[in-house]
Coordinates of C-alpha atoms in Angstrom, one line a residue:
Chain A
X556 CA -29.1 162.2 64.9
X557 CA -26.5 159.8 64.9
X558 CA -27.6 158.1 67.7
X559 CA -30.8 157.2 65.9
X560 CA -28.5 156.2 63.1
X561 CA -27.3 153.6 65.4
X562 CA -30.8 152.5 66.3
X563 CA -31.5 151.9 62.2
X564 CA -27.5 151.0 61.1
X565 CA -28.6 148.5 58.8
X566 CA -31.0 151.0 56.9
X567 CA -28.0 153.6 57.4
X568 CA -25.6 151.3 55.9
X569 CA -27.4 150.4 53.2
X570 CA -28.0 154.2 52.4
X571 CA -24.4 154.9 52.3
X572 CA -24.1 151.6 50.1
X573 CA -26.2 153.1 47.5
X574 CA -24.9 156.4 47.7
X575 CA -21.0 154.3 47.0
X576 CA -22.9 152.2 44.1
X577 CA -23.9 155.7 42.8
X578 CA -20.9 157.4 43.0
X579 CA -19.6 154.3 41.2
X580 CA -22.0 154.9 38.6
X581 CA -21.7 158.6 37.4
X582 CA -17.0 158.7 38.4
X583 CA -16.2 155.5 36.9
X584 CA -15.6 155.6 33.3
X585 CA -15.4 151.9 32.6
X586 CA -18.2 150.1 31.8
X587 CA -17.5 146.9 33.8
X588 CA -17.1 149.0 37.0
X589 CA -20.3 151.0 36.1
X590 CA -21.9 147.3 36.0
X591 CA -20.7 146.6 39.3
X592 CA -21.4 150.1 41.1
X593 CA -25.1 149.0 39.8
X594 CA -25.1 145.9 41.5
X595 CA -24.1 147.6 44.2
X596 CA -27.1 149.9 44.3
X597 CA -29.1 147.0 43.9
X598 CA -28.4 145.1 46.8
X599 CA -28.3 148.4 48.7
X600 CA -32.1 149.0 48.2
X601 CA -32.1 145.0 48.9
X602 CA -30.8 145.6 52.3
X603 CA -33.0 148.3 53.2
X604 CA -36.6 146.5 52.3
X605 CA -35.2 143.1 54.2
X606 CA -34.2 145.2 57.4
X607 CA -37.6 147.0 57.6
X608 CA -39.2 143.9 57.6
X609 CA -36.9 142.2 60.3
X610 CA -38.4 142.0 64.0
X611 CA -36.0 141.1 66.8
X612 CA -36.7 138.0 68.4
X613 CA -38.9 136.1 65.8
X614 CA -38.6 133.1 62.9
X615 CA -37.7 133.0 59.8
X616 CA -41.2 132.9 58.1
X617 CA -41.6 129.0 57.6
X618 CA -44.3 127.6 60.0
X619 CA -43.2 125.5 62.9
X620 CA -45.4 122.6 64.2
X621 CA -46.8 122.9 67.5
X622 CA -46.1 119.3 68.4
X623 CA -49.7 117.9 68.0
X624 CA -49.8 117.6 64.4
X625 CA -50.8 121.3 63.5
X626 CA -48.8 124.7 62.8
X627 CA -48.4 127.3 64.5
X628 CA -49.6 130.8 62.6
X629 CA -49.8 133.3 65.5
X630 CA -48.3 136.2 63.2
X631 CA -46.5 137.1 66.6
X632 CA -43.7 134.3 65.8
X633 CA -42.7 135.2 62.2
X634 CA -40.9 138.0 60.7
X635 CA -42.1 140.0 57.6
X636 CA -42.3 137.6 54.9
X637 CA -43.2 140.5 52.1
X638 CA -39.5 142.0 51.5
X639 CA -38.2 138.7 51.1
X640 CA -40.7 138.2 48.5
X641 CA -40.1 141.7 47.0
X642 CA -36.3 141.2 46.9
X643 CA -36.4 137.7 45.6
X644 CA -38.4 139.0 42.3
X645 CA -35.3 141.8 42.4
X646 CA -32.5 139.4 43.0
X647 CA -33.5 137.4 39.6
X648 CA -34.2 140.6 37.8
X649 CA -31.0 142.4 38.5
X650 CA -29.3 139.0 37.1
X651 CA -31.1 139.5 33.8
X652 CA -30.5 142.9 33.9
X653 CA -26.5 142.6 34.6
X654 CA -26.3 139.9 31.6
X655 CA -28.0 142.3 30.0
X656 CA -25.4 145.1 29.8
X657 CA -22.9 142.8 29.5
X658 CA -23.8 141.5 26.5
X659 CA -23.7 145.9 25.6
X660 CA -20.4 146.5 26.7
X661 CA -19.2 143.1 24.9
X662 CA -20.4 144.6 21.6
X663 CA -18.9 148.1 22.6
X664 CA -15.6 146.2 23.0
X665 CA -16.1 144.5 19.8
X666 CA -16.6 147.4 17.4
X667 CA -14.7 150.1 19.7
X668 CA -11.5 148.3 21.0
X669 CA -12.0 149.9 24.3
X670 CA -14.2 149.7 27.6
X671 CA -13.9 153.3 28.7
X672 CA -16.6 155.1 27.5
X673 CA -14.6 158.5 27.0
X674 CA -12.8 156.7 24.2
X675 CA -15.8 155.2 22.8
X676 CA -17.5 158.8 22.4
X677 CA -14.5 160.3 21.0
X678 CA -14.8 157.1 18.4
X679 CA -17.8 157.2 17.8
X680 CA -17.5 161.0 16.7
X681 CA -14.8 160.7 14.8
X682 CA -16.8 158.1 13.1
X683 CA -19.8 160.1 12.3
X684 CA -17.2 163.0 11.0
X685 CA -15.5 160.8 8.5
X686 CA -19.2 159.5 7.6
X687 CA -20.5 163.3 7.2
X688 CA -17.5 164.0 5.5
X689 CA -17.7 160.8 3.0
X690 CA -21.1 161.6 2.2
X691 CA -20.3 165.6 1.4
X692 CA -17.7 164.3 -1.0
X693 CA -20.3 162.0 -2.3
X694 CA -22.6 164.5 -3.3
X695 CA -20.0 167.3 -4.4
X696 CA -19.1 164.2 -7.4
X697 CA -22.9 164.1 -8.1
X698 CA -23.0 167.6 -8.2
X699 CA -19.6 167.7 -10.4
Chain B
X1184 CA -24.1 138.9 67.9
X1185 CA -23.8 142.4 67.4
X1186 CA -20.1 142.6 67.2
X1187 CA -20.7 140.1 64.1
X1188 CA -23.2 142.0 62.5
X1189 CA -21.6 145.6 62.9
X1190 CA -18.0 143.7 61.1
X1191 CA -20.3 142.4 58.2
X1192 CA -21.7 146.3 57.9
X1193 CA -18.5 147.7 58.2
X1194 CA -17.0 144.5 55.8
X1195 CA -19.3 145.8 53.1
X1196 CA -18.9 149.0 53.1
X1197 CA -15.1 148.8 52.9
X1198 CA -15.9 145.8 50.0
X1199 CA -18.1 148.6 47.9
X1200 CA -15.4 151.2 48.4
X1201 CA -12.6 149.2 47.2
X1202 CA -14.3 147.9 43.8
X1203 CA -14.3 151.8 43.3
X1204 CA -11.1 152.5 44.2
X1205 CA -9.0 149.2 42.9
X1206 CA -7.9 149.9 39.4
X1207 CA -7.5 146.2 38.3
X1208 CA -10.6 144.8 36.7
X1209 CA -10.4 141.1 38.2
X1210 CA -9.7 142.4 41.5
X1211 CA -12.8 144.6 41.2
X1212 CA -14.7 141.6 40.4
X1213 CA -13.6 139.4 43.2
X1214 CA -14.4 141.9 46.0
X1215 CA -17.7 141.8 44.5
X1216 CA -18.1 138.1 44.7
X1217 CA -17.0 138.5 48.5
X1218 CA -19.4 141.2 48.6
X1219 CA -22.2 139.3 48.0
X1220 CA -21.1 136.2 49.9
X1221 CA -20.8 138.5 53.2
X1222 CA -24.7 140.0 52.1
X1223 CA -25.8 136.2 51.8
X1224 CA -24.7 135.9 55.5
X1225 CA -26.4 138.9 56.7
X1226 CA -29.9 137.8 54.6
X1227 CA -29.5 134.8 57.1
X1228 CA -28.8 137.7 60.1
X1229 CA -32.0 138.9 59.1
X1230 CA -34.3 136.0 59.1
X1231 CA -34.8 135.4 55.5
X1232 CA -33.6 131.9 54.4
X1233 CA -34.8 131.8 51.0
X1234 CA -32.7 135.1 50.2
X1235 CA -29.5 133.6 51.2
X1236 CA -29.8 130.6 49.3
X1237 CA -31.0 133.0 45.8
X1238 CA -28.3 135.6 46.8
X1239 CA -25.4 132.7 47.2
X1240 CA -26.5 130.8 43.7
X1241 CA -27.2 133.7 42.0
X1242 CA -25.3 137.2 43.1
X1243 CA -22.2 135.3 44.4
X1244 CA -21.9 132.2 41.9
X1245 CA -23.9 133.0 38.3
X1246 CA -23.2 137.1 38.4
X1247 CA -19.6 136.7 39.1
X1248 CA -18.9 134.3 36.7
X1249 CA -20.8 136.1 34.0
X1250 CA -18.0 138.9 34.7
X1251 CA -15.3 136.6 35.0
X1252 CA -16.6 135.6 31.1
X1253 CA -17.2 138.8 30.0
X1254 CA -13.4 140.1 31.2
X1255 CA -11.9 136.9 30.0
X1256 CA -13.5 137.6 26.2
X1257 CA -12.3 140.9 26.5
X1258 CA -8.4 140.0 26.7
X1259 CA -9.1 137.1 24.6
X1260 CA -10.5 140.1 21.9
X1261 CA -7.6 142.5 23.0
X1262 CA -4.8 139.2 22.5
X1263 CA -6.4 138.5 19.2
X1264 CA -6.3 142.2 18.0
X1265 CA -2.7 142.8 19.3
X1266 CA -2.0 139.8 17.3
X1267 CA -3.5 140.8 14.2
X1268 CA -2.1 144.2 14.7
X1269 CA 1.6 142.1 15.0
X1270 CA 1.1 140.4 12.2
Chain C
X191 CA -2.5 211.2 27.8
X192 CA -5.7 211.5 26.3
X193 CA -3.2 210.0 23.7
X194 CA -2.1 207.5 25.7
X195 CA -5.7 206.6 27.1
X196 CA -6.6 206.1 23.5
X197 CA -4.1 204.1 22.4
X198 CA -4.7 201.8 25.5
X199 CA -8.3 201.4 24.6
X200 CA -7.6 200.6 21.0
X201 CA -4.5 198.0 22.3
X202 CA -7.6 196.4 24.4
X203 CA -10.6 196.7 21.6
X204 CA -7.8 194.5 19.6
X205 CA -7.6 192.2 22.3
X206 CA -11.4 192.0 22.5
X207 CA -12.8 191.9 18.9
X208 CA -9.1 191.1 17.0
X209 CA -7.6 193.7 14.4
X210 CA -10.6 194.4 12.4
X211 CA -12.8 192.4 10.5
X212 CA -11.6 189.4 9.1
X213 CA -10.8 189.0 5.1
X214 CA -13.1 185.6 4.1
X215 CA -11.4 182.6 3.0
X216 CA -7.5 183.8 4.2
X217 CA -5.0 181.1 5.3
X218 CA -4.4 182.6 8.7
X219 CA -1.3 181.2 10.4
X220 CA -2.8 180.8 14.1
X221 CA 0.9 182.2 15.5
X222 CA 4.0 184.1 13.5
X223 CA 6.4 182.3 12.1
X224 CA 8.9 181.2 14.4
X225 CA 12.2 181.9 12.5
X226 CA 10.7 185.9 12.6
X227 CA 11.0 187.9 15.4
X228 CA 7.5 189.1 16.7
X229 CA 8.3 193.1 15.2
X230 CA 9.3 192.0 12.3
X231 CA 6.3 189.8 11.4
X232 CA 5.4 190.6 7.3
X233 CA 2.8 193.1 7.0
X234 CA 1.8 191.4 3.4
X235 CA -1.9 190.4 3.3
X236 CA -2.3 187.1 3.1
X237 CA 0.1 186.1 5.3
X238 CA -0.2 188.8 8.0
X239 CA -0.6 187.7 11.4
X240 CA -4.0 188.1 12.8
X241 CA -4.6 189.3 16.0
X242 CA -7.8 186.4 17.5
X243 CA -10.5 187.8 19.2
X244 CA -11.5 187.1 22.4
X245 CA -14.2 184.9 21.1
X246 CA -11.4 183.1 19.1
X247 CA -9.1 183.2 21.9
X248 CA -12.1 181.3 24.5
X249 CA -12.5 178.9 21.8
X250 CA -9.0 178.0 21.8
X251 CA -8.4 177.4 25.1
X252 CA -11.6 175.9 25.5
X253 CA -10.2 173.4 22.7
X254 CA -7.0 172.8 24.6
X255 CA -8.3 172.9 28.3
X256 CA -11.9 172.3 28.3
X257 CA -11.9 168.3 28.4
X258 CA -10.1 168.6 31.2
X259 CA -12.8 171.2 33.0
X260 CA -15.2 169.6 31.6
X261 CA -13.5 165.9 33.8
X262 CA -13.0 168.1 36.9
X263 CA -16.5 169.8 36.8
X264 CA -18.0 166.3 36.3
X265 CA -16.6 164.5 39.2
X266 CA -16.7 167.5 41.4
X267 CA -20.5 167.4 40.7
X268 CA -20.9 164.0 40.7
X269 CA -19.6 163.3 44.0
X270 CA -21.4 166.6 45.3
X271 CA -25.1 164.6 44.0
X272 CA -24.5 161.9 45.9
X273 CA -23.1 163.2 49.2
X274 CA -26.3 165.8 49.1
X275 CA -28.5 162.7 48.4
X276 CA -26.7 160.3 50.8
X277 CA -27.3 163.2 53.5
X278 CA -30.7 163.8 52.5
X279 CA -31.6 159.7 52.4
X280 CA -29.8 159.6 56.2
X281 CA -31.6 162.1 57.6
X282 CA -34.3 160.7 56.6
X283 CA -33.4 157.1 57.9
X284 CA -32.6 158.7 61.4
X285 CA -36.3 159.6 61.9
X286 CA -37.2 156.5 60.8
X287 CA -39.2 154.0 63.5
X288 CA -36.5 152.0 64.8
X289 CA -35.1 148.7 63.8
X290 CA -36.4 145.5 64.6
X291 CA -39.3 147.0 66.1
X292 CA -42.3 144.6 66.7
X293 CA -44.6 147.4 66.2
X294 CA -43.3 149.1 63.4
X295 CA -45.5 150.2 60.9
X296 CA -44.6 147.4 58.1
X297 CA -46.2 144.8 60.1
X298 CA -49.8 145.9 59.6
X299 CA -52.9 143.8 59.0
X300 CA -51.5 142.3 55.5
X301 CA -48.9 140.4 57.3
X302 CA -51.2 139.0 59.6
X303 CA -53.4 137.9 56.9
X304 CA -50.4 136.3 55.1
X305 CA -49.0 134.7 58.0
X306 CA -52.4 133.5 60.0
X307 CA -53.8 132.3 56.9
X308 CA -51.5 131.7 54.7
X309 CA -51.0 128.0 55.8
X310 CA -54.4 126.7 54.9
X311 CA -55.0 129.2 52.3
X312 CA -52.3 128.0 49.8
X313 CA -50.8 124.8 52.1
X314 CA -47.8 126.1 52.0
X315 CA -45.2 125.4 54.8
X316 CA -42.8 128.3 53.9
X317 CA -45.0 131.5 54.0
X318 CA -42.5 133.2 51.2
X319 CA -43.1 130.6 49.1
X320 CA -46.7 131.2 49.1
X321 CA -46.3 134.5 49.0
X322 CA -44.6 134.9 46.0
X323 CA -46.3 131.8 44.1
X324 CA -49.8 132.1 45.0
X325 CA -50.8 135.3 46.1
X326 CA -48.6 137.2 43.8
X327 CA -48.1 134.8 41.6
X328 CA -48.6 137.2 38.4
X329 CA -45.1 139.1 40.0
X330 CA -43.4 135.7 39.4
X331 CA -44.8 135.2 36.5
X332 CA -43.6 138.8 34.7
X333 CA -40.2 138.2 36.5
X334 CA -39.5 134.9 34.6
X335 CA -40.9 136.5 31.6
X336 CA -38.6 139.1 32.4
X337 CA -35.4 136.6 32.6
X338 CA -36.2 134.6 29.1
X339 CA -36.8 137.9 27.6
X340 CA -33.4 139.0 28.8
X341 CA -32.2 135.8 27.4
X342 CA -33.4 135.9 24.1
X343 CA -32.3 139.6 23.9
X344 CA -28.7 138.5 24.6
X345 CA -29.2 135.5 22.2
X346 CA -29.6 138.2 19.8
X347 CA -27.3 140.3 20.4
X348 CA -24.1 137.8 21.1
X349 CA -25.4 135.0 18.9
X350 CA -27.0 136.8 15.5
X351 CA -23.8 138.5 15.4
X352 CA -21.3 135.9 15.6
X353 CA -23.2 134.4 12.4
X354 CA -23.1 137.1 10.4
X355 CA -19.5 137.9 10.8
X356 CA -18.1 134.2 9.9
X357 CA -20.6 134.2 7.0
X358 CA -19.9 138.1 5.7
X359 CA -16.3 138.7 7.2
X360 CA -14.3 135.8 8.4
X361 CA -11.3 138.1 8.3
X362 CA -12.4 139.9 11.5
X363 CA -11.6 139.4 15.0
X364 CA -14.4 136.9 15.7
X365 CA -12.9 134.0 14.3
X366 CA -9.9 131.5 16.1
X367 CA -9.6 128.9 18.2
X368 CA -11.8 130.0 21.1
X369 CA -15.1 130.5 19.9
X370 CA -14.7 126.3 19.0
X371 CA -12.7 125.5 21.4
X372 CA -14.1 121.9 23.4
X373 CA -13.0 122.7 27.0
X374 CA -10.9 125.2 28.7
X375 CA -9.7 122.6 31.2
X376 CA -9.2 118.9 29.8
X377 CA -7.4 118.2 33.3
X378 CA -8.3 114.4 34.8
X379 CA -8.9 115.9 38.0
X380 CA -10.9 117.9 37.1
X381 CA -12.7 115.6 35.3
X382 CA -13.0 113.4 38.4
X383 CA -13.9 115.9 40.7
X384 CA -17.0 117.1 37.9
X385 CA -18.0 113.1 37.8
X386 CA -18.4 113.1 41.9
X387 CA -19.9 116.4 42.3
X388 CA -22.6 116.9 39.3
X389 CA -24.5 114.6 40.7
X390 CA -24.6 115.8 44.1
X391 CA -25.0 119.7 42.6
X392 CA -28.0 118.3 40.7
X393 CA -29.6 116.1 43.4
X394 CA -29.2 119.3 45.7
X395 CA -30.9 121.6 43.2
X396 CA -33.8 119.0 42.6
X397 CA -34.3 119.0 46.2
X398 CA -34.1 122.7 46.9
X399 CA -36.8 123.0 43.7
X400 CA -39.2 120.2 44.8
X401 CA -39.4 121.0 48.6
X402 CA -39.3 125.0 47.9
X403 CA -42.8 125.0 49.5
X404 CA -41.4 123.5 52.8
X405 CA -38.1 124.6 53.1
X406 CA -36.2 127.8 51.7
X407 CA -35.3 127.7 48.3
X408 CA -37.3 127.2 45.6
X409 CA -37.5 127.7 41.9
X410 CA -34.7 131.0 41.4
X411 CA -32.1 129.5 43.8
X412 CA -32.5 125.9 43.0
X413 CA -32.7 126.5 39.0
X414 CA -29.5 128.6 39.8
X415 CA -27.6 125.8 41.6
X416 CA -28.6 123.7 38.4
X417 CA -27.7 125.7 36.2
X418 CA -23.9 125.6 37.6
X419 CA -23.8 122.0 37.2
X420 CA -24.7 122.6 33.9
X421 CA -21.5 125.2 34.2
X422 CA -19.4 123.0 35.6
X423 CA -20.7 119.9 33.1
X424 CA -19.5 122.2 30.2
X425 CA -16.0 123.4 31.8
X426 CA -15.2 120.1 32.6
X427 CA -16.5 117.4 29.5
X428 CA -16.7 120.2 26.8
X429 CA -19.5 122.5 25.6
X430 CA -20.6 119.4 22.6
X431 CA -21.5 117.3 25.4
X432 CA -23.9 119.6 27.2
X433 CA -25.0 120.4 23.6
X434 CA -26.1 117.0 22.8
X435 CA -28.8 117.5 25.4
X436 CA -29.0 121.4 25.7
X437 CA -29.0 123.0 22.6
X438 CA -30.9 125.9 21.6
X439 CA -34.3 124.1 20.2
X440 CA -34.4 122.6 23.7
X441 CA -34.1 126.1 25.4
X442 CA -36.3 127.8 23.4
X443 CA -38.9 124.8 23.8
X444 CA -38.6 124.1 27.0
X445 CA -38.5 128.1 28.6
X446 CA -41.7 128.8 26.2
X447 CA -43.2 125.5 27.3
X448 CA -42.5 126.5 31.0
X449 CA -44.1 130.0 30.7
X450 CA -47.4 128.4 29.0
X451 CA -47.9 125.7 31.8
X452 CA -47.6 128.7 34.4
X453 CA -49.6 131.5 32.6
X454 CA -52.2 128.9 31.8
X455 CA -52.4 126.8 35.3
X456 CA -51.9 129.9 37.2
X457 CA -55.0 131.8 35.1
X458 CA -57.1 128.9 35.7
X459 CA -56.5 129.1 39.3
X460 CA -57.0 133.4 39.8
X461 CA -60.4 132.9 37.4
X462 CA -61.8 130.1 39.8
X463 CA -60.5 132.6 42.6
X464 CA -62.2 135.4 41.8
X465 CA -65.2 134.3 41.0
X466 CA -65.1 131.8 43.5
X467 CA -65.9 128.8 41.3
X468 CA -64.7 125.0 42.7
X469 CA -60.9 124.9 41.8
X470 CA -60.0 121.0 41.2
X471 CA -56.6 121.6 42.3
X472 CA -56.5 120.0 46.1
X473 CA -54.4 121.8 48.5
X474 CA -53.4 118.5 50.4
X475 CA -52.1 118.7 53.9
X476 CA -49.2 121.4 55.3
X477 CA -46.0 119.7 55.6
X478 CA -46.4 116.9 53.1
X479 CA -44.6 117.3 49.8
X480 CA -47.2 117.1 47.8
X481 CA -49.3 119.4 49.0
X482 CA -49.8 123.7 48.4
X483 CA -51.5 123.0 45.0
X484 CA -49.9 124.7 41.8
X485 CA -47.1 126.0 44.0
X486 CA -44.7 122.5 43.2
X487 CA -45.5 122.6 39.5
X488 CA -45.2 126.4 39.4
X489 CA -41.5 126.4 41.4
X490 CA -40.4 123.4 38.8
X491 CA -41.5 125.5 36.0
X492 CA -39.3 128.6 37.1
X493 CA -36.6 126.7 38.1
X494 CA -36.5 125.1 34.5
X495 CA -36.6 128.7 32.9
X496 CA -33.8 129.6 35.5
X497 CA -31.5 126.8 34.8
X498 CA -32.0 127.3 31.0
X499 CA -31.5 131.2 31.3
X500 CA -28.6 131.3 33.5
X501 CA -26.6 128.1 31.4
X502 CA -27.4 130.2 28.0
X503 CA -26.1 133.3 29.5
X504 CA -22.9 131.2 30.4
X505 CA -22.7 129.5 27.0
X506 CA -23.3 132.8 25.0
X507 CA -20.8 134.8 27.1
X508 CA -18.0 132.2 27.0
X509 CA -17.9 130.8 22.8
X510 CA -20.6 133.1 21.4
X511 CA -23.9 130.6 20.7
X512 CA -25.9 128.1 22.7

């Protein structure tokens, strides 16, 4: 097995990429680092789709002239130009989707005071107790 | 060729282990931004031009200052609350 | 010792269910006083010491320790999910065809299609290019749709609230010097160093836009290498002076503008397509740069909603509104 593993090490280094991205996901309990294990999942999958399209020996896929005007497009000369359209559309959309929870944990920060999200739970609780409570004390004066 | 490729493998690897394992935040976020510069090298390893370019603009330069800002308004909002608390 | 037996069992029926029912609404002291030795605790009724249950007890210590199990548990069985994943996804890569292969199964008919015909098809000199802004073009399209929506979202988020909290709340944390603050860095170098480089960071991401049908590149990266001009524009002169020119009516405009011309020039040209009607747009000759049809207008667009995306995810993140 793990000499197969050698034949595919960039497929098997991406998996163990994502599987350190994961990791990073569920352990860490700050947000920013959750962020970034993400990202790392991301361009773990990334790596994977570009290295199945890869074929030893060829081009990049731009066409190169054949020296008498024309191009050459014998699909024999090119590598597989579908995961690098694949992971382009990704690239751009993990951006947005990294601004995204940015822009979360920002307004975490702003009403919590804290990144890690074991605090903000335990805020937030006590938050809803003190509301439940207001709100029993509130009715027990209509009630009075 | 393959010497170079197996470091960058092996450069990653340790990169995405150490933004797990380093407990400063900024130092978390620079490993990253050397982590994607090392994968914009290995989308030119692997024949795709047009990745390396997005991946060096975008992952490397726009992501990591977009964390850079975000950590930067944090202590700003942590300075300004310790203030206030001071005060 | 039948005795003996019995007074064991009752000793450990108090230790399971407590020392008979529980009296409702008593003040129960959770241990004896501590001035009192434990023989000599008052056997008065209100304040006598009540023995917890075993129910209690677990609920106690659950209190006390189980945050702590509950941490240890978690990462135990967080790290245990992705080993058994990691192992599972490299078996599964080890009987995988191997890498590089020229006849691995990914490089099936479509490919050939895309690259044999893909030249005179679209005119396109960089096959990706093609790919990604002719064939799939409606991909590209949802993507960038995909990017202003994220931008607008975070508009919302990091904008709307900034507003309401000067105009409801200027006490709060949100007000200061940095929201308004010109520049970070009013430094002459790096002043001078911004005056030589824009230019060049700008003429490179023109040309990485306009020739993204020839060469790699194209609208994502070169709208991104604009965009940090932009960046580096506002660091360096102050965020009015990109403002003068970038504001948020010229986002908004310009992104929605963008995303018409594409949805509507990139419907006209599936419509003719499929029903193979006579497309007006002329493919031109491979190589030249103006040539692939829509694919130059189409790159210019994205890299305009790029550029405005990525500077109003900058703006927004550093002083709060665009």
């Amino acid at each position: 097995m793990l000499g197969k593993l050698l034949l595919n090490h960039y497929e098997a280094v991406a998996v163990i990429l994502f599987g350190i991205g994961m990791t990073n996901l569920l352990m860490q309990r700050n947000l920013i680092k959750k962020i970034i294990g993400l990202n790392i999942m991301d361009t773990a999958v990334y790596l994977f789709l570009a290295a199945k399209g890869y074929v030893e020996g060829r081009a990049a896929p731009i066409l190169i002239e054949n020296g008498s005007g024309g191009w050459l497009t014998s699909s024999e000369l090119y590598v597989n130009p579908v995961p690098a359209g694949l992971v382009l559309t990704g690239i751009v959309v993990s951006v947005s989707v990294t601004a995204f929870s940015l822009a979360l944990a920002l307004k975490l920060y702003e009403n919590y005071g804290t990144l890690n999200i074991d605090e903000a739970l335990l805020k937030m609780t006590e938050e809803q107790l003190e509301l439940e409570t207001t709100i029993e004390n509130a009715e027990e004066d209509v009630l009075v | 060729m393959i010497i170079l490729e197996w470091l960058l493998l092996i450069f990653l690897i340790v990169c995405a282990i150490a933004v797990s394992i380093s407990k400063n935040l900024l130092n978390s976020v620079i490993i990253f931004m050397s982590y994607s510069l090392v994968m914009a090298v290995i989308w030119v390893l692997l024949r795709s031009p047009d990745l390396a370019i997005t991946e060096a603009a975008v992952g490397a330069g726009v992501t990591s200052v977009l964390f850079f800002l975000a950590l930067r308004k944090i202590g700003q909002l942590g300075h300004e609350k310790e203030n206030n608390e001071a005060k | 010792m039948h005795r003996e037996l019995k007074i064991v069992w009752k000793n450990f029926f108090n230790w399971v269910f407590g020392n008979g029912p529980r009296p409702e609404n008593e003040v129960i002291p959770v241990e004896p006083p501590p001035d009192l030795p434990f023989t000599q605790k008052p056997k008065d009724k209100y304040s006598r010491f009540h023995e917890a249950t075993l129910k209690e007890r677990y609920e106690q210590w659950l209190e006390i320790h189980g945050l702590h199990i509950f941490a240890v548990l978690y990462s135990g069985l967080s790290i245990l999910t992705c080993v058994v994943i990691v192992c599972l996804l490299l078996a599964t890569v080890a009987e995988l065809p191997p890498f590089g292969h020229e006849r691995n199964p990914a490089n099936n008919e479509v490919i050939r299609r895309y690259v044999e015909h893909g030249g005179h098809e679209t005119g396109a000199q960089n096959i990706v290019a093609g790919l990604i802004l002719d064939y799939r073009a409606f991909d590209t399209f949802g993507e960038s749709a995909v990017l202003f929506t994220a931008a607008v979202s975070v508009l919302m988020m990091l904008g709307a609230s900034r507003r309401n909290k000067i105009k409801n709340a200027p006490s709060l944390k949100s007000d200061g010097n940095f929201p308004r603050r010109e520049s970070p860095f009013e430094e002459p170098i790096l002043r001078g160093v911004a005056s030589l480089s824009i230019p060049a960071i700008l003429m490179l991401g023109c040309v990485v836009v306009i020739n993204g049908h020839l060469t790699p590149g194209g609208g994502f990266s070169g709208g991104a290498i604009l965009s940090t001009a932009l960046i580096l524009a506002a660091n360096a002169y102050g965020f009015e002076r990109v403002h003068e020119f970038f504001n948020e009516r010229t986002f908004i405009i310009s992104s929605s503008t963008a995303l018409m011309i594409y949805a509507l020039s990139k419907g006209y040209s599936f419509f003719t397509g499929a029903n193979h009607f006579y497309s007006i747009i002329p493919k031109g000759t491979v190589g030249n740069i103006l040539s692939a049809g829509l694919i130059l207008p189409l790159n210019i667009c994205v890299g305009l909603i790029v550029a405005g995306t990525l500077y109003t995810f900058y703006a927004l993140f550093s002083k709060g509104d665009l």
